[in-house]
Amino acid sequence: MNAIDDWTLVGESILRREDAYLLRGQGKFVDDLPVPQNTVHLGFVCSPFAHANITGIDISRAVALPGVIDVLTGNDFVGDILPFKPDIKIEGYREISRPVVATDTVRFVGEYVAVVLAETPYIAQDAIELVDVEYDPLPAVARIEDALDREAPVIFESLGDNVIFKSHFETEGFADHFASVEHVLEGEFHLGRVTGVPIEPRGCLGVIDPVADSYTLWTTTQVPHVVRTAIADHLRLPESIIRVVTPAVGGGFGVKSHIYPDELIVVALMRRYRRAVKWIQDRREELLSDAHAREHIHRIKVAVDAEAVIQAVELKLQTNGGAYANYPFSCTLEATGAARMLPGPYRIRNYKYDVVSVVTNTAPTGAYRGTGQPSCFLAIESMMDRIGRELNIDPADVRLRNLVQPEEFPYVNAVGVRYDTGSYKESLEKALEISGYREYKNRQPKDRLIDGKYRGIGICNYTEVSGTGAPGWRVRGFAKMPGFDSSRVVIEPDGRVAVYLSQADAGQGHYTTFAQVAADRLGVAWSDVTVIEGDTSKTPFGTGTFASRGSVVGGGSIIRCCEKVSAKVKRIVGEMLEIDPSDLVLSDGRVYPLGTPDKGLTLKQVAETAYSMNDIAMPEGEEHGLEATDYYDPPMVTMANGTHVVQAAVDPGDGTVEIERYFIVHDCGRVINPMIVRGQIHGATAQGIGEALMEEIVYDEDGQLLNANLLDYVLPLVLDIPDMEIAHIETPSIDTVGGIKGTAEGGLTGAVPAVANAVCDALSGLGINISRVPLRPSFILAQIDKAAG
Amino acid sequence: MSFKNLVGMFFKYPDTTRVTGAVEQNGRNDNDSATVQLTINGTVYKREVESRYLLVDFIRHEVGLKGTHIGCEHGVCGACTVLLNGNSARSCLQFAAALDGAQITTIEGIAEDGDLHPVQQAFHELHAVQCGYCTPGFLLTSIEFLRSHANPTREDIRRALVNNVCRCTGYVNIVEAVHKAASQLCHNSSEYDREQT
Amino acid sequence: MKPAPFKLCMPEEEQEILALLQSYGRDARILAGGQSLVPLMNMRIMQPQVLISLNRCTSLSYINAQGNGIAVGARTRQAEIEESEQIASRLSLLSKAMPYVGVRSSRNFGTVCGSLAHADPLAELPSVAAALDARFQLASVRGTREVSADEFYIGALTNCLEPDEMLRQVLFPALPPNSKSVFVEVSTRTHGFAVVGLAMCASIDSSAICRDVRLAAMGVSETTLRLRSAEAMLEGNTLSAELIDEVSRAATETMNPPHDIHADGNYRKRVACTLIKRALSEVVQR
């Protein structure tokens, strides 16, 4: 579809234009926006209990504090704001709802219990301490196995038990295929709970326009249009009076692709009090109540023949959904994601999965970079190594024997997902080559002990679901995710170009890369293109920026939109010059017949006609203006891919892991800006290293979150992240416009299994199989001690 | 066992059914204020502020310099880093009222005459910025470091940059940018030396 | 996350500080660098009514030779210690531990005495002070007294200061000229928030005989722990591989470290053993 072979600016590492203000500290993040004089500052009283009935709330001391405007409790919002109820339309999903502020029962530590309105943020914090809440604690459930216990307390009576989602899938004749194979290897893999921790916490500022009776919400979101619809739905307001704007956003990572209670509360309160309302989250609140992710248990069986070819895979997956259904993904995003993505780049024809998601008294889980993929690839990629060890075949060769081969594309996997194009074999071979994998393996001693440390090498091949369109969201049950994105491209009267896009940047460099795409397609200078996004009043409706979709869907839409505009330009000029429009080209800010650049017109001259600013009339039947709008709904998904190879050293004295070398081969189809793609790989890989080695949200059995601060939620620092040697392969998609594939998540997806496998290989001399992440030093040392007896 | 766990256990109230804050036990504290004069990026600001007012809030909300960001407010992430009397500081851990007479440099005071500082320029050229939220902190840490390390190795730079947390870039390009800036600054100062002789 | 209100005092003289401590007692806290206190105040875990800032009391800022040692005043910043040549040459253990203490920005303002008084069992400086046989000088309007680390530390985040007392200075007796120092620690990541650490100094002669050995471990008990039996085993003996093995095992066998989310007691014990081996092996190699 739409193969393009005349790229000019696409593919260039153009330096980012947003740096100019970010480097000077002039980025306008939500807390940096000027606020009206009488702005109300919010503070939230959060539940200290994981599970309790609220028996009374006394606000009298708080409201008596000078500077406190009001204190509201859950009942004050009943009827005003409808509870969240994500419309998940998938078999096996059981609906529960979440009030924006708890009314009778709290179900996780950090849940909102009351809202304080104050004249300053300091007073708001003072007042929080003066709200006296009486709780009657209930038995709490924090862990998957406890939630599934027959004796477990039931968190939602309407469910009867704690299972919120169950899903089963199997390919035809699965049982027979599975039974016919000689080797069956089993594995169990646990992923710790993590969260995105963008350095900018969330926040919102609501400003009222009394004349128009309209409400503007500035909010740290990746999905402005979806937020607006959610506000309209839950507050029963017309969408037309709500404007959602995303200022500069300090990292999103999926965490900011949910709609949170505070966003609805801010709008409701500015309506009620007729004042601007501001809330800035603090780090503790972020760790307590923003969407968490992972906490999965995979139990996997792989049936493999004597040649190490996988014949069948059976997966039992359990995930901890948390206390409520997050909006709009609920807990099914990772559950369906991990199960459906597990076949990855491998030719797994016979596949069966059973997924169970439970509700627990922990923060609701949802999207975080990689969703599901780091999890399922930890399982399948670890099994590749185990097959190698079992059959005495190098794990790289096990992978090579099972990959989808180049001639098989487009390939449809066992769950029906189409892989448009890919370079799975080439990517692995290239990774083996640049990492010196074979030589490393040849030199490696059997006990893996070199200079007092256990040293090993690990591989992960991955596929990366990207650019999900409507069919992709529908098949996973998400009714509130449109799938398409849109753009409006305007050639202004001066011949320069404005691009209005439905997405929202959170650091990805949209203002640079999308200008590159439009300038490339319209033949204008990059500096003559302005990109405007993150504002529902300026841009057409669309889905937003998450799940590696920005470049695919946003870029695709801009390309199509530019085609529409340039077609109009050519029609106008064709008429003027009496030339067949298809013989015209747009280049260097001009429109001219192919091969005779001196003959044509500048875009400015064309624009003058289009905007009726000269004597040249528009061709008959042609409207004024020089713009187009495009809504691009991509196919179900487009599949990027890559390979990570990691060399790691484990210190047997303290269990610490050092990553010694890091190699990445990466294929995201057509690359718009290689510099930015490398940046995405670096960042995602660092987060993956964090997830593999140190990050974990820890709850105790009673549902107390034990590390809601950055001293105890351990993020990787610069010394934990090695240099990365990166090689690119560019295999354009045949399904997406421009051949673009997504790129934001593969680094994280590849890193978690590759690091785990390197550690596992290092410890293989001791007979240790790694079955969980994070691989904290204390865990590793305990494994070593256990193996030593 | 440590302050860290104490922090972690903040929400643990064993065997209590009625939860109130510490303020109740103590009664309300004196809410005093003081007049403080700070020189920020060369301009003198005199304000009356509450004793508890954090330097970062003074810079952001009293003075209106919004480039100093709040990331964690407990001294870990470094997004709020400024130079306080010439030394890098977590501005979320300083009370403005205790700093009367201090000299402060924020990110807004780094670029002279509108041109980017060599460290900023290197961050731009090597794509060491993504969302830009942690960036001012990294720049000030780097500037302090390069003042006393003319010719640092990448390893030196890595050790210095543990001062700050970045969640977007994976640090790789930040290390490269500081390295490049170091050689740029070294080059500049040797040119300066030549001009002087 | 904003601190609760408090009254701020900015005394200029030491006597003023002591008078304030006398009148406010338990309601007051000394604000030295604030790098441990202010995070707790921002989270409202601590809500002192009165803060007594040392910022204007410059007389408490010093690194002075005193007798056979070096005295560090209550207001002396950690970064000053890190950069002091006097400290590097005479108290190399303190110099070597400094890069592990927080990060550059916290060391620029955090004080040595503040960190010592905070008594975090996972902080480096209490173990360094214990290994250096430091003398803690406690001052009040009632007079001054001097205590050792063993006496100063009572438990996690708890010291022996009376409500009207401050840690006025800490005196580090100088190390013998031929003394060698090692500071090692292990954390869940490469730098930061230690799980276990060890401060060591010893004099080793040319035939590898150890004298004046001091070992102090952090992260294995509620307070810093001097490993006196290990020191005794080493004193006057040749530092052989066998002895190192024996000492590290014996020193940690009876430890019963607490557990937290980062590591269980067994891990701390194992790593303490490793760190003793590392530290001793390092001095042999030098």
Short mmCIF file of N, CA, C and O in Angstrom, two decimals, chain A residues 454 592 628 655:
data_model
loop_
_atom_site.label_atom_id
_atom_site.label_comp_id
_atom_site.label_asym_id
_atom_site.label_seq_id
_atom_site.Cartn_x
_atom_site.Cartn_y
_atom_site.Cartn_z
N TYR A 454 30.62 -14.85 37.57
CA TYR A 454 29.91 -15.67 36.59
C TYR A 454 29.51 -14.77 35.43
O TYR A 454 28.85 -13.75 35.62
N TYR A 592 6.07 22.68 -10.12
CA TYR A 592 6.53 22.87 -11.51
C TYR A 592 6.45 21.54 -12.27
O TYR A 592 6.37 20.47 -11.68
N ALA A 628 -6.46 20.27 3.93
CA ALA A 628 -7.19 19.01 3.91
C ALA A 628 -7.18 18.42 5.31
O ALA A 628 -6.35 18.78 6.15
N GLY A 655 25.85 -10.91 44.73
CA GLY A 655 24.66 -11.09 43.90
C GLY A 655 24.37 -9.94 42.95
O GLY A 655 23.33 -9.92 42.30
#
